[in-house]
Coordinates of C-alpha atoms and ligand atoms in Angstrom, one line a residue:
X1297 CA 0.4 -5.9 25.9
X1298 CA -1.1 -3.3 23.6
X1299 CA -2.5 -1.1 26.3
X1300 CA -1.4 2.3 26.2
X1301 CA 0.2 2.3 22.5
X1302 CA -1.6 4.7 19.5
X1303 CA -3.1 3.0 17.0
X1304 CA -2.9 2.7 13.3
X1305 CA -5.3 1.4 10.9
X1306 CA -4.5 1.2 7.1
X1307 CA -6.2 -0.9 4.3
X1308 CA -5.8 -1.4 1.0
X1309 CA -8.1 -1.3 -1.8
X1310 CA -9.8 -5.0 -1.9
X1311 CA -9.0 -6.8 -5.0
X1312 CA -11.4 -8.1 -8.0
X1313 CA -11.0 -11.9 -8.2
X1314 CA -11.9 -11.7 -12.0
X1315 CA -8.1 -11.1 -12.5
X1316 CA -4.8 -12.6 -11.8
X1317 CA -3.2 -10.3 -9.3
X1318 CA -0.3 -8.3 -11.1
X1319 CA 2.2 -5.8 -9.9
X1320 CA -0.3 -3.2 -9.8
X1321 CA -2.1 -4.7 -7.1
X1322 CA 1.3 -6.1 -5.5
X1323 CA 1.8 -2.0 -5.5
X1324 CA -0.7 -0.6 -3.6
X1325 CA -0.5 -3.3 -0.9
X1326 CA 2.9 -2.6 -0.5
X1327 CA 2.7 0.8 0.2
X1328 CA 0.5 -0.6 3.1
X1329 CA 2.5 -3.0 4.2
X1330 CA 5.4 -0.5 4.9
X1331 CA 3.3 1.6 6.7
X1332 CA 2.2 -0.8 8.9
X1333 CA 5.7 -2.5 9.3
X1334 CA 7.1 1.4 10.3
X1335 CA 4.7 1.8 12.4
X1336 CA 5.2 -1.3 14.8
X1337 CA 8.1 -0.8 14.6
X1338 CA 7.8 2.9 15.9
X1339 CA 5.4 1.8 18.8
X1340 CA 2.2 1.8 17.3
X1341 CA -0.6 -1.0 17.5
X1342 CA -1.2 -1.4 13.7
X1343 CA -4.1 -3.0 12.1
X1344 CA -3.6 -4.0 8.0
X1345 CA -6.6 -4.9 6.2
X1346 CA -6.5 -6.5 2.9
X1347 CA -9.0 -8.7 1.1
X1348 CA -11.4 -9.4 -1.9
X1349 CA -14.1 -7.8 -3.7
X1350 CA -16.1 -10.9 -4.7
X1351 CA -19.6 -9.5 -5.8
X1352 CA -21.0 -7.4 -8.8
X1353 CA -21.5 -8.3 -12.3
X1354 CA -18.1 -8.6 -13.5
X1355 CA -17.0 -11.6 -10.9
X1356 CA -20.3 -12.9 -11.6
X1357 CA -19.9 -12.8 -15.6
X1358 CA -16.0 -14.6 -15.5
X1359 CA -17.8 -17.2 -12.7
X1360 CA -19.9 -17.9 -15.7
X1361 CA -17.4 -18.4 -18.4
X1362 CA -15.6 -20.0 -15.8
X1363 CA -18.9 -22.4 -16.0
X1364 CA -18.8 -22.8 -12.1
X1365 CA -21.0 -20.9 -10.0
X1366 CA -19.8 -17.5 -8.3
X1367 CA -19.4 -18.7 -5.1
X1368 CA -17.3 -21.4 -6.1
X1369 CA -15.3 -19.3 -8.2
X1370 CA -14.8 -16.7 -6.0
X1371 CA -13.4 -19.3 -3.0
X1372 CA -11.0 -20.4 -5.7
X1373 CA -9.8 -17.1 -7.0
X1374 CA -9.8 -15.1 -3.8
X1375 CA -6.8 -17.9 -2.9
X1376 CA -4.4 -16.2 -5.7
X1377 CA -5.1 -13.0 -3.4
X1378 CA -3.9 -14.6 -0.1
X1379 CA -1.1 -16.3 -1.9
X1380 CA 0.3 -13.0 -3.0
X1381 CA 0.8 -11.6 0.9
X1382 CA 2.8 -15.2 1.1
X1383 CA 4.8 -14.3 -1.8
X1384 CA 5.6 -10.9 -1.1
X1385 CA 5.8 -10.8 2.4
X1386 CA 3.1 -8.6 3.4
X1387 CA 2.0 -8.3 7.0
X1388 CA -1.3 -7.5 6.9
X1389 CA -3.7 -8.8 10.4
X1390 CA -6.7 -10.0 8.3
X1391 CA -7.6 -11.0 4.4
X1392 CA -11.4 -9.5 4.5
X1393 CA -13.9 -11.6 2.0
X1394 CA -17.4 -9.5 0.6
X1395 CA -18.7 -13.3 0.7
X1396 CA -18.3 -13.5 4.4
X1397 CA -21.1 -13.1 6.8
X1398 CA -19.7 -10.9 9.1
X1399 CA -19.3 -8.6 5.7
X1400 CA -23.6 -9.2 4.8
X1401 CA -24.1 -8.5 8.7
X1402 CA -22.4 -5.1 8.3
X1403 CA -23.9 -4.2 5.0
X1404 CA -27.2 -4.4 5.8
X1405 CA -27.2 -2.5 9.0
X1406 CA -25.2 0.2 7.1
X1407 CA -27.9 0.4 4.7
X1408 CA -30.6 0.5 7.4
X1409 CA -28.7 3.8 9.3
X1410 CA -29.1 5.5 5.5
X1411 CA -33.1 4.2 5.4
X1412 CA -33.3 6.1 9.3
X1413 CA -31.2 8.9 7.8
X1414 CA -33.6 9.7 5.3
X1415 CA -30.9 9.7 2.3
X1416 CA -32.3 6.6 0.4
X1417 CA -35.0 6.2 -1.5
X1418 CA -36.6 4.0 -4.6
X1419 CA -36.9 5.3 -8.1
X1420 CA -35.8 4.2 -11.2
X1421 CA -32.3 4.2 -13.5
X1422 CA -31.9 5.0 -16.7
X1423 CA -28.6 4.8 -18.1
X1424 CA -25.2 3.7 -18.8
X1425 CA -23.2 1.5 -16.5
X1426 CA -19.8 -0.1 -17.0
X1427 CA -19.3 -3.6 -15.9
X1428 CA -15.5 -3.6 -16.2
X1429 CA -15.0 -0.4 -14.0
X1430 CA -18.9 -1.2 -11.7
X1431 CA -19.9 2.2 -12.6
X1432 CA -22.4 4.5 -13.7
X1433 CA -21.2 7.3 -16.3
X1434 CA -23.3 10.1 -17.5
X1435 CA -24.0 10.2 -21.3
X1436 CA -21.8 13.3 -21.3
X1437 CA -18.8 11.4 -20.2
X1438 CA -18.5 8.9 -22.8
X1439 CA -17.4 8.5 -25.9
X1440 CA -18.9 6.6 -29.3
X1441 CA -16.4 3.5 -30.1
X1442 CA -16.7 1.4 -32.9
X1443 CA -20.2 -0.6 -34.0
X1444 CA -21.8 2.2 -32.3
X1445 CA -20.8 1.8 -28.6
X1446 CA -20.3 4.0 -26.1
X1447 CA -17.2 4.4 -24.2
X1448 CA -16.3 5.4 -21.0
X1449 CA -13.1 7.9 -20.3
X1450 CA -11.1 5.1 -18.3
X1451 CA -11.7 3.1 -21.9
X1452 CA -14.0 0.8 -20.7
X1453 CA -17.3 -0.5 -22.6
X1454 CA -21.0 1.2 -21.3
X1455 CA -24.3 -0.9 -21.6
X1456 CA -27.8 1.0 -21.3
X1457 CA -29.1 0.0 -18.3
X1458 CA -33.0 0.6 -17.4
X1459 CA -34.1 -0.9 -13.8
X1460 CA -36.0 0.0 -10.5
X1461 CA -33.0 0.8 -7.9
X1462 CA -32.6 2.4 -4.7
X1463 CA -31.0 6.0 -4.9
X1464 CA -28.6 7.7 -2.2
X1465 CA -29.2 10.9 -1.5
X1466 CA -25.4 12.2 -2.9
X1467 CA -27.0 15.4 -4.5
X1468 CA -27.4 16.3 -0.4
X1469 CA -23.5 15.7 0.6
X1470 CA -21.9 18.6 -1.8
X1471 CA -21.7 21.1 0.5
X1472 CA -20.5 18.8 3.4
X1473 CA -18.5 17.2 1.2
X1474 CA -16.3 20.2 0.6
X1475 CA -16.4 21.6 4.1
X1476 CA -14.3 18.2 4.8
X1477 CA -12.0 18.6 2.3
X1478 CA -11.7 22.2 3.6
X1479 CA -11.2 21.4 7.3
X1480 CA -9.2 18.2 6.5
X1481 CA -6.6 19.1 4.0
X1482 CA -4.7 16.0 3.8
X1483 CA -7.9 13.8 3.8
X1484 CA -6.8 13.6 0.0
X1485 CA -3.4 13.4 -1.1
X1486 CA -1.6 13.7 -3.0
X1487 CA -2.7 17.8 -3.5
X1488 CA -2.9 17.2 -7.1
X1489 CA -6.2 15.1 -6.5
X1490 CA -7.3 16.3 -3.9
X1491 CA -8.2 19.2 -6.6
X1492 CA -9.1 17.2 -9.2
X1493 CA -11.7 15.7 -6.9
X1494 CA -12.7 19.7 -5.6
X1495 CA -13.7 20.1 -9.2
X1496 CA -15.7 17.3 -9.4
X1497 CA -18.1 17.4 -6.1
X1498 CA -18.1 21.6 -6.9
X1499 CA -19.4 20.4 -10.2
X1500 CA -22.5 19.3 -8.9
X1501 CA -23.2 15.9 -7.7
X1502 CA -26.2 13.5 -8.6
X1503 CA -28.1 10.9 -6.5
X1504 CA -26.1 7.4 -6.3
X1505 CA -28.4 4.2 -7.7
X1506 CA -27.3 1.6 -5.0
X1507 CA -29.0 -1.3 -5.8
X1508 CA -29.7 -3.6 -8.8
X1509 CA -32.3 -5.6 -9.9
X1510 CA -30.7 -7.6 -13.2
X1511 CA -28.9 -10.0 -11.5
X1512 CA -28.5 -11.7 -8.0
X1513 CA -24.8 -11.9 -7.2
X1514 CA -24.6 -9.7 -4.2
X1515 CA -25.8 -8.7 -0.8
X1516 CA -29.3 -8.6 -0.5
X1517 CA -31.3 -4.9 0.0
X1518 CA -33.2 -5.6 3.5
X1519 CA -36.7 -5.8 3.5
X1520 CA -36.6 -5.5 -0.6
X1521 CA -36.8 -9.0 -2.7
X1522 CA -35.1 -8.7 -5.9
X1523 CA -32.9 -5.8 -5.2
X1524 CA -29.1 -6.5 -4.2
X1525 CA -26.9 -3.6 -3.3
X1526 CA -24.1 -1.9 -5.7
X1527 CA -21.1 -3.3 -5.5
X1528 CA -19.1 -0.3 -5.0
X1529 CA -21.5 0.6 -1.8
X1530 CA -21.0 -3.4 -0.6
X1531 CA -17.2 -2.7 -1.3
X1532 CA -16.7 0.3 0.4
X1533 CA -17.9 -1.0 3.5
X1534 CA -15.9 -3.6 3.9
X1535 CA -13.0 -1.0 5.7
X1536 CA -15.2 -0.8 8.5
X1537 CA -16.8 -4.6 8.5
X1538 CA -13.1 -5.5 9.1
X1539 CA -12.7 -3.7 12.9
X1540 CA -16.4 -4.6 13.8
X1541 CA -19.2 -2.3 12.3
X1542 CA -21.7 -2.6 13.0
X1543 CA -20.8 -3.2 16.4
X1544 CA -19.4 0.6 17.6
X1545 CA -18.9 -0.1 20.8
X1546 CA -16.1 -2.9 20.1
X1547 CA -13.2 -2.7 21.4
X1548 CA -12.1 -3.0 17.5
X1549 CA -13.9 -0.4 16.3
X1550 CA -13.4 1.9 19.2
X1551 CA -9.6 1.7 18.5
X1552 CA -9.0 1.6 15.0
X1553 CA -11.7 3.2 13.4
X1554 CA -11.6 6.0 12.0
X1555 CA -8.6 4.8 9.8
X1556 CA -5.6 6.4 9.1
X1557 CA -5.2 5.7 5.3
X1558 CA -6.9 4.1 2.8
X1559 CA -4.5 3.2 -0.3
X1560 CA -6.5 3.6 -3.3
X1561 CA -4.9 4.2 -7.0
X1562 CA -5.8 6.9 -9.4
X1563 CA -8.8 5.7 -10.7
X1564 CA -10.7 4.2 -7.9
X1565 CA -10.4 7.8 -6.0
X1566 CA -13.9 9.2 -6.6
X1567 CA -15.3 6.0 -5.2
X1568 CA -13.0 6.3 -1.8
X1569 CA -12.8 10.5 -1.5
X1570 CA -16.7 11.4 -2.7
X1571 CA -19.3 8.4 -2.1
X1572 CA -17.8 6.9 0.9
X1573 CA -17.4 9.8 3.0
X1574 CA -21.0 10.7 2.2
X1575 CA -22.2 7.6 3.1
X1576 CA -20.9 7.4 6.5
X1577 CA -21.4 11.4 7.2
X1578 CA -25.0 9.9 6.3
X1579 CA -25.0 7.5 8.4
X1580 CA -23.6 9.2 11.5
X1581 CA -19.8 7.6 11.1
X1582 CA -16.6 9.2 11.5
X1583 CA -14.6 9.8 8.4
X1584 CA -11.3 8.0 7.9
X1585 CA -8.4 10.4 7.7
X1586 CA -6.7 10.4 4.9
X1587 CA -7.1 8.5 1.1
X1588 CA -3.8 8.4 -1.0
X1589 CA -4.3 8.1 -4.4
X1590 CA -1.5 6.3 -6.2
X1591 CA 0.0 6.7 -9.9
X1592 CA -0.6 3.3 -12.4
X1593 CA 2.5 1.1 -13.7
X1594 CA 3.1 0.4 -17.4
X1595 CA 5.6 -2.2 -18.6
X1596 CA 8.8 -0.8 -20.4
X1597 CA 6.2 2.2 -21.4
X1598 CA 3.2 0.0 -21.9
X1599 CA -0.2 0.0 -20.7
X1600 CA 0.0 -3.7 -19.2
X1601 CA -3.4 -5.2 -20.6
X1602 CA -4.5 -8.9 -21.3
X1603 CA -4.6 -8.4 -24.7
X1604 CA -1.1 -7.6 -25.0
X1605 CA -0.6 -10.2 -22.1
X1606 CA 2.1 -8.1 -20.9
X1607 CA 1.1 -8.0 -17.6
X1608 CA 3.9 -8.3 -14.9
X1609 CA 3.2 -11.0 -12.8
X1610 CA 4.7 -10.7 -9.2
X1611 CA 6.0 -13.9 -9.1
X1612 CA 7.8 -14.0 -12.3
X1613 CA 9.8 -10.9 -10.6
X1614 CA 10.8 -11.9 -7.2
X1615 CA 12.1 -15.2 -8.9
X1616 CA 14.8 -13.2 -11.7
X1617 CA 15.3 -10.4 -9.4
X1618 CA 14.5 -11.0 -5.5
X1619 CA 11.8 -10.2 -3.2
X1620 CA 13.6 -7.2 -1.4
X1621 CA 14.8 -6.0 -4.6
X1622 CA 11.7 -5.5 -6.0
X1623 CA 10.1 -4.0 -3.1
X1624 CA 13.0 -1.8 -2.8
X1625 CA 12.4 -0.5 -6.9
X1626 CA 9.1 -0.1 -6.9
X1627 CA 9.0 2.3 -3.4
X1628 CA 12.5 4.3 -5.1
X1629 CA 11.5 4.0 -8.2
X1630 CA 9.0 6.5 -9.0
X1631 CA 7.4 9.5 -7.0
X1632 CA 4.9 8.3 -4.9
X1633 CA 1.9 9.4 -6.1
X1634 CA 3.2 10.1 -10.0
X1635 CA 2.8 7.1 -12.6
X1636 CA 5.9 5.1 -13.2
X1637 CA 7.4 2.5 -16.0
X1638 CA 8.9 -0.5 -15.2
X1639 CA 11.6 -1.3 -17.0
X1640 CA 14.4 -4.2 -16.5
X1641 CA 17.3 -1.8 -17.2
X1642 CA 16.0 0.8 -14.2
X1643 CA 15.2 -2.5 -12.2
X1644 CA 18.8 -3.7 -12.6
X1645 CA 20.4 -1.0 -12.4
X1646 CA 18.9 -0.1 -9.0
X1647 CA 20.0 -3.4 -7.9
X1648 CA 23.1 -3.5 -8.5
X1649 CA 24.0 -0.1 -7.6
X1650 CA 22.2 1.0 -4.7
X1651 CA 21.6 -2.5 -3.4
X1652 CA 24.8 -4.4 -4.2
X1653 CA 27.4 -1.6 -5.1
X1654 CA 26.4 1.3 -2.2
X1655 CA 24.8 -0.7 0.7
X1656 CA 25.4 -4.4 0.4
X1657 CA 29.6 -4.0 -0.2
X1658 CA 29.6 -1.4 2.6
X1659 CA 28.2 -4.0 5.0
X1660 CA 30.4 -6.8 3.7
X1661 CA 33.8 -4.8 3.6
X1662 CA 33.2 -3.4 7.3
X1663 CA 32.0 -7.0 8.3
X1664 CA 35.1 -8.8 6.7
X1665 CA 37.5 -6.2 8.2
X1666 CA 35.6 -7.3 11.8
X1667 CA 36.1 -10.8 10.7
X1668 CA 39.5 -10.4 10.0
X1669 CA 41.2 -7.9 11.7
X1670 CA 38.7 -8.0 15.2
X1671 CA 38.8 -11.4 15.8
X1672 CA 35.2 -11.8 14.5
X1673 CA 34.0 -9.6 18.0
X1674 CA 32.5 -6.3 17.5
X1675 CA 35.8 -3.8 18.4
X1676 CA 35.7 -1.9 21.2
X1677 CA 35.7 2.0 20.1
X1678 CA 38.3 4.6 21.6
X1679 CA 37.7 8.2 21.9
X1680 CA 35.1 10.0 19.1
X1681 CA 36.2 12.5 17.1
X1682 CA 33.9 14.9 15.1
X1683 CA 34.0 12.8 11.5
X1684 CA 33.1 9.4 13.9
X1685 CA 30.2 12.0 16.3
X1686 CA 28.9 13.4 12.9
X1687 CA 28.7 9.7 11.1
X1688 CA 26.7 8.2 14.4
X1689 CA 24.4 11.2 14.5
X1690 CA 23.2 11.6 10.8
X1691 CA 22.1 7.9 11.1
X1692 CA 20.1 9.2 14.7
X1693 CA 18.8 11.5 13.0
X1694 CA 16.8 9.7 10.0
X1695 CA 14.1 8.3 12.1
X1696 CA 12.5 12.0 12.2
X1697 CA 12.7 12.3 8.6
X1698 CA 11.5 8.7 7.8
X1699 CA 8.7 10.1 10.3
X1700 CA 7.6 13.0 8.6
X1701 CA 7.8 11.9 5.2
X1702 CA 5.9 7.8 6.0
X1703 CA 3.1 10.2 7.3
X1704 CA 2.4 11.7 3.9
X1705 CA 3.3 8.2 2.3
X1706 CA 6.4 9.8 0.4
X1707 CA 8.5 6.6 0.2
X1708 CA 10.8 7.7 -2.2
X1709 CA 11.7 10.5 -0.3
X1710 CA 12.3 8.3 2.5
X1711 CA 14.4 5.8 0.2
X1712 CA 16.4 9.0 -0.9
X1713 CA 17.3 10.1 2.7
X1714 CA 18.0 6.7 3.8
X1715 CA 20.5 6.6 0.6
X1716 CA 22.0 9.9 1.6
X1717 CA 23.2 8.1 5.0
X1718 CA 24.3 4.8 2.9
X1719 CA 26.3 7.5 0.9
X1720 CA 27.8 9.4 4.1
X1721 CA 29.1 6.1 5.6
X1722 CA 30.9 5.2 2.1
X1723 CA 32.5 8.7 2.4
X1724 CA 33.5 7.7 5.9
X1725 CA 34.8 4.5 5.5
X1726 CA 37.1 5.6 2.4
X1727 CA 37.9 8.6 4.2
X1728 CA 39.3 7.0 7.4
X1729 CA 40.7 4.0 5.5
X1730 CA 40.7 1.6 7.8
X1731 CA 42.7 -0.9 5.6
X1732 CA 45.5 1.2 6.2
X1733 CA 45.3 1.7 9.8
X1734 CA 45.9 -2.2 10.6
X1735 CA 49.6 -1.6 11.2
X1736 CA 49.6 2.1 12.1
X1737 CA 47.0 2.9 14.4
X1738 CA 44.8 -0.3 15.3
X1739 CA 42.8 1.6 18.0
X1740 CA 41.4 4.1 15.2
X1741 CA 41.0 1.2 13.1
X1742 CA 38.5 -0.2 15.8
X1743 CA 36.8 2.9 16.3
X1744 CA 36.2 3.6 12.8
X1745 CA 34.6 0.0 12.4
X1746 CA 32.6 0.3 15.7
X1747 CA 31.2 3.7 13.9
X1748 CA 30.7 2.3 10.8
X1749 CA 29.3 -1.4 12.3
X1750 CA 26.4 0.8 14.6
X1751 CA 26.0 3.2 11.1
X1752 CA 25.1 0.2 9.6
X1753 CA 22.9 -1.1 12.4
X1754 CA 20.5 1.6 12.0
X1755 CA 20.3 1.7 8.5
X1756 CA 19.5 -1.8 8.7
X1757 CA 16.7 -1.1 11.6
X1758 CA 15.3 1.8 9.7
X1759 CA 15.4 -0.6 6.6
X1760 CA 13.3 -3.1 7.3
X1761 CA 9.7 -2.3 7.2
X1762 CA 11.3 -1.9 2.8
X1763 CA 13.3 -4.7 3.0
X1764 CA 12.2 -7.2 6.2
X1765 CA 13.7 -10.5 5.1
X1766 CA 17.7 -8.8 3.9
X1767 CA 17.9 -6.8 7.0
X1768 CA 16.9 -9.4 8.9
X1769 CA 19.9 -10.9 7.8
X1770 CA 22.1 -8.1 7.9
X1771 CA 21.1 -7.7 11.4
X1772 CA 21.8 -11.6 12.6
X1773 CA 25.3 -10.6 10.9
X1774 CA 25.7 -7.9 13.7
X1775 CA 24.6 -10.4 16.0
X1776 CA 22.0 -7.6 17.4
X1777 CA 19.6 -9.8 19.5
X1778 CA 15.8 -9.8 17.7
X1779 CA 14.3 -7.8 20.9
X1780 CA 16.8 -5.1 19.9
X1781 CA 15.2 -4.3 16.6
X1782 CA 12.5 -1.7 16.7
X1783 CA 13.0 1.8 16.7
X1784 CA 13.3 2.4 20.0
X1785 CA 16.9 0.3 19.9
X1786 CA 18.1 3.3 18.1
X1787 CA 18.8 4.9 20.9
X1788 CA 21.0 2.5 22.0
X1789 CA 24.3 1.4 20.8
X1790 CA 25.9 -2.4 19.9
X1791 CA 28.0 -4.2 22.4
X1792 CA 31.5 -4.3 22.1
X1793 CA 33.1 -7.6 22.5
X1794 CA 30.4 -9.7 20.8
X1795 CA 31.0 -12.1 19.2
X1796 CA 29.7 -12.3 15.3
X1797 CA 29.1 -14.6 12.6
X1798 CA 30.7 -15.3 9.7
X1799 CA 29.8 -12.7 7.1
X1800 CA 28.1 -13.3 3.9
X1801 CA 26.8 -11.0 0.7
X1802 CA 23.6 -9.8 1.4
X1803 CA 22.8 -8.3 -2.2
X1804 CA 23.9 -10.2 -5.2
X1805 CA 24.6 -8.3 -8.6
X1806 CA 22.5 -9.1 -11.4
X1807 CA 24.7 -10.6 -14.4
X1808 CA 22.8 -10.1 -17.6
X1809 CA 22.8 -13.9 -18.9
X1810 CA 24.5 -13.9 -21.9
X1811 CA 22.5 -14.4 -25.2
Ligands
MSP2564 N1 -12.5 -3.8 -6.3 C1 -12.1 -2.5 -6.6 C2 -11.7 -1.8 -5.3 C3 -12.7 -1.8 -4.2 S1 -12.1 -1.0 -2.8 C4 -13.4 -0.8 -1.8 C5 -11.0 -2.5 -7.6 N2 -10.2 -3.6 -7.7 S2 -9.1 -3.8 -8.7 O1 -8.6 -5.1 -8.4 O2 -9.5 -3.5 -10.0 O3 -7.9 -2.8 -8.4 C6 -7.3 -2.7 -7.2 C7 -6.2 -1.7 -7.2 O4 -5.2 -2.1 -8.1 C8 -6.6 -0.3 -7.5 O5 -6.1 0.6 -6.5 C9 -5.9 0.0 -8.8 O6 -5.5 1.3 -8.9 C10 -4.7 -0.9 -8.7 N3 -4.1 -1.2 -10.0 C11 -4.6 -1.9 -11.0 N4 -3.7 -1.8 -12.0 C12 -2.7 -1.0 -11.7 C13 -1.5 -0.6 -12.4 N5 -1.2 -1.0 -13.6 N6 -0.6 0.1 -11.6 C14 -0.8 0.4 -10.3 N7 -1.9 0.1 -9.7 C15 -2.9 -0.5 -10.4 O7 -10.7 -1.5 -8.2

């Protein structure tokens, strides 16, 4: 079945099941999950990878004021993770654990390659490390808070740490590092951090501790009692666990790996565009291709935190807005790549003006007209002219722009251009007036709806990897049959003469309750 098609690997970040998943994390795997939705629909053989990161201190300390033990907690809280892709939609071929076997298995041989490699070796830390963010800061880095603590620049609390650990061999990978960066230029986007992390790795790089001694909630070092490996390293691995390291002569691995993109946010870049590379360079395996690093939400301008409590919960959202909807906002919204605010006045009034007013009421005045004035059967079109040619082709013409701007993960750009054909067809349809060609010309009237119906057919195709369960719908409306929905139906055109059902509104308006 798949034989023959290009393949597509993208993963997500995987999530700490210390917290409740938020829109933050709904976020970045939504980005994913339109990438991987576009490209099965455009012919590829995609592979999503989402999951948990269920070792390190910080699961193990909430385990503990959880009063159960980790692995307990983490089979209950992972749960809320799996839930989300339920409640959101999300497409993704496999939900990867850190507490899975198959995850240890990998682990450990990865490490082994890096013992052969020469690039670890055992010494002794002495510093700070952050349990909130799993990282190690220099002293230089971090600031003095109050009762004479140090603090790290993401805001995050530092403890003096003083153990035997393991050491990578980073201080090596500088060079290579930035000969990757150099021959890859879109391994990091966007460019603004790609520079950002130029600075950094030019700045001089220091060996990695990878293992800890303190506590035990982790993957054991091989051949080293007492020592379990950093979580970030454990973590990291999990991308290529997923398609069958270490096992590189899988079919799995063979086809998906290197991946295309790895979805990261802002602040977890370093871990994804500096230490991982290294470590597979070091351990002899390909580089993945690209890692996007995403801007951070606040809520109506605040940082969402838990002791505001003012973090949006995805759940809470879909229910008073809709699921589309909110997928739709938060890919229009803001510049992929940029930080963004959510606020309910930019959330409504997307809704109800690009959803309901600009591409929902197009939909539903051309499908009543069919209803009405067609007999409920798609019209058969007379002769094209150049407004009806013009219409039809700016519609062709998107996929190549959704193309080129999905590949550099510019969704709003995409949302814009789609919008710029929603906005051509409302030009078309008041311009031709079909109302008024009932009486007067009925053969026009048929070809403008015929133009206008197929307009909307492609939107709808080209919509759905955004919005999968609304055009779904709008598509049953134009009774297009479900093997005539992937990109390569856009080269076709609808039937006339069949029959459709009965339409219905597609996107509601939001009507502020009254107080
Ligand atoms: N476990 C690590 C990732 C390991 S990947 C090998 C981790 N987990 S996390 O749960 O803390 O964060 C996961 C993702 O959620 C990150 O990409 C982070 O940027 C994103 N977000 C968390 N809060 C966010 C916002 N307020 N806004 C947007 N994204 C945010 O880091």
């Amino acid at each position: 079945m798949t034989a023959g098609k290009p393949a597509y690997y993208v993963t997500t970040p995987i999530y700490y099941v210390n917290d409740a998943p938020h829109i933050g994390h709904a976020y970045t795997t939504l980005a994913c999950d339109v990438l991987a939705r576009f490209k099965r629909l455009d012919g590829y053989q995609v592979h999503f990878l989402t999951g948990t990161d269920e070792h390190g201190q910080k699961v193990e300390k909430s385990a503990e004021a959880a009063g159960i033990d980790p692995q307990a907690f983490t089979d209950k809280v992972s749960q809320n993770f799996r839930d989300l892709s339920g409640l959101l939609n999300f497409s993704n071929d496999d939900f990867i654990r850190t507490t899975e076997e198959r995850h240890k298995r990998s682990c450990q041989a990865l490490w082994q390659k890096l013992v052969e490699a020469g690039d670890i070796y055992l010494g002794s830390y002495a510093g700070w490390y952050a349990v909130r963010d799993e990282a190690y800061y220099a002293e230089s880095e971090l600031e003095d808070g109050e009762d004479g603590k140090k603090i790290a620049p993401s805001g995050a609390e530092c403890e003096w740490v003083e153990e035997e650990s393991y050491f990578f061999r980073l201080s090596a990978w500088g060079e290579r590092l930035l000969k990757l960066y150099e021959e890859q230029p879109d391994f990091i986007l966007p460019a603004s951090r790609r520079n950002e992390v130029i600075s950094f790795v030019k700045g001089g790089l220091k060996d990695l501790s990878i293992s800890r001694t303190t506590f035990g909630w982790g993957i054991p070092v091989p051949d080293a009692p007492g020592h379990i490996m950093y979580v970030w390293l454990d973590a990291l691995t999990n991308y290529i666990t997923a398609v069958g390291y270490p096992d590189a002569e899988s079919e799995n691995f063979k086809t998906f790996w290197p991946a295309d993109v790895h979805m990261v946010g802002k602040d977890i870049l370093r871990f994804h565009a500096v230490y991982w590379p290294a470590f597979l360079m070091a351990a002899g395996v390909p580089t993945p291709k690209r890692v996007f690093a995403h801007g951070w939400w606040t809520n109506e301008g605040e940082k969402m935190s838990k002791t505001l409590r003012n973090a949006l919960v995805p759940a809470e959202l879909v229910e008073t807005y809709g699921l589309d909807q909110l997928r739709y906002f938060l890919l229009r919204e803001v510049p992929f790549g940029n930080d963004g605010d959510f606020s309910r006045s930019a959330m409504v009034g997307r809704m109800n003006y690009d959803l309901a007013n600009q591409f929902g009421n197009l939909a539903q005045r051309v499908l009543s007209m069919i209803a009405k004035n067609c007999g409920g059967q798609l019209p058969q079109p007379g002769d094209l002219d150049a407004d009806d040619e013009a219409m039809l082709d700016q519609a062709t013409g998107l996929l190549q722009d959704l193309r080129k701007e999905l590949d550099v993960q510019q969704f709003h750009i995409a949302l814009t251009k789609t919008w710029e054909v929603v906005s051509a067809a409302n030009r078309y349809i008041d311009h031709a007036a079909p109302w008024k060609l009932k009486k007067s010309d009925p053969a026009r009237m048929a070809t403008v709806l015929y133009v206008l119906a197929d307009t909307i057919r492609q939107l709808a195709i080209l919509c759905q990897p955004v919005m999968p369960d609304a055009m779904e719908k709008m598509l049953d409306q134009l009774a297009v049959d479900t093997a005539e929905r992937d990109f390569a139906a856009l080269q076709t055109r609808l039937t006339p003469g069949t029959a459709l059902p009965a339409p219905e509104g597609i996107f509601p308006r939001f009507i502020e309750e009254e107080a």
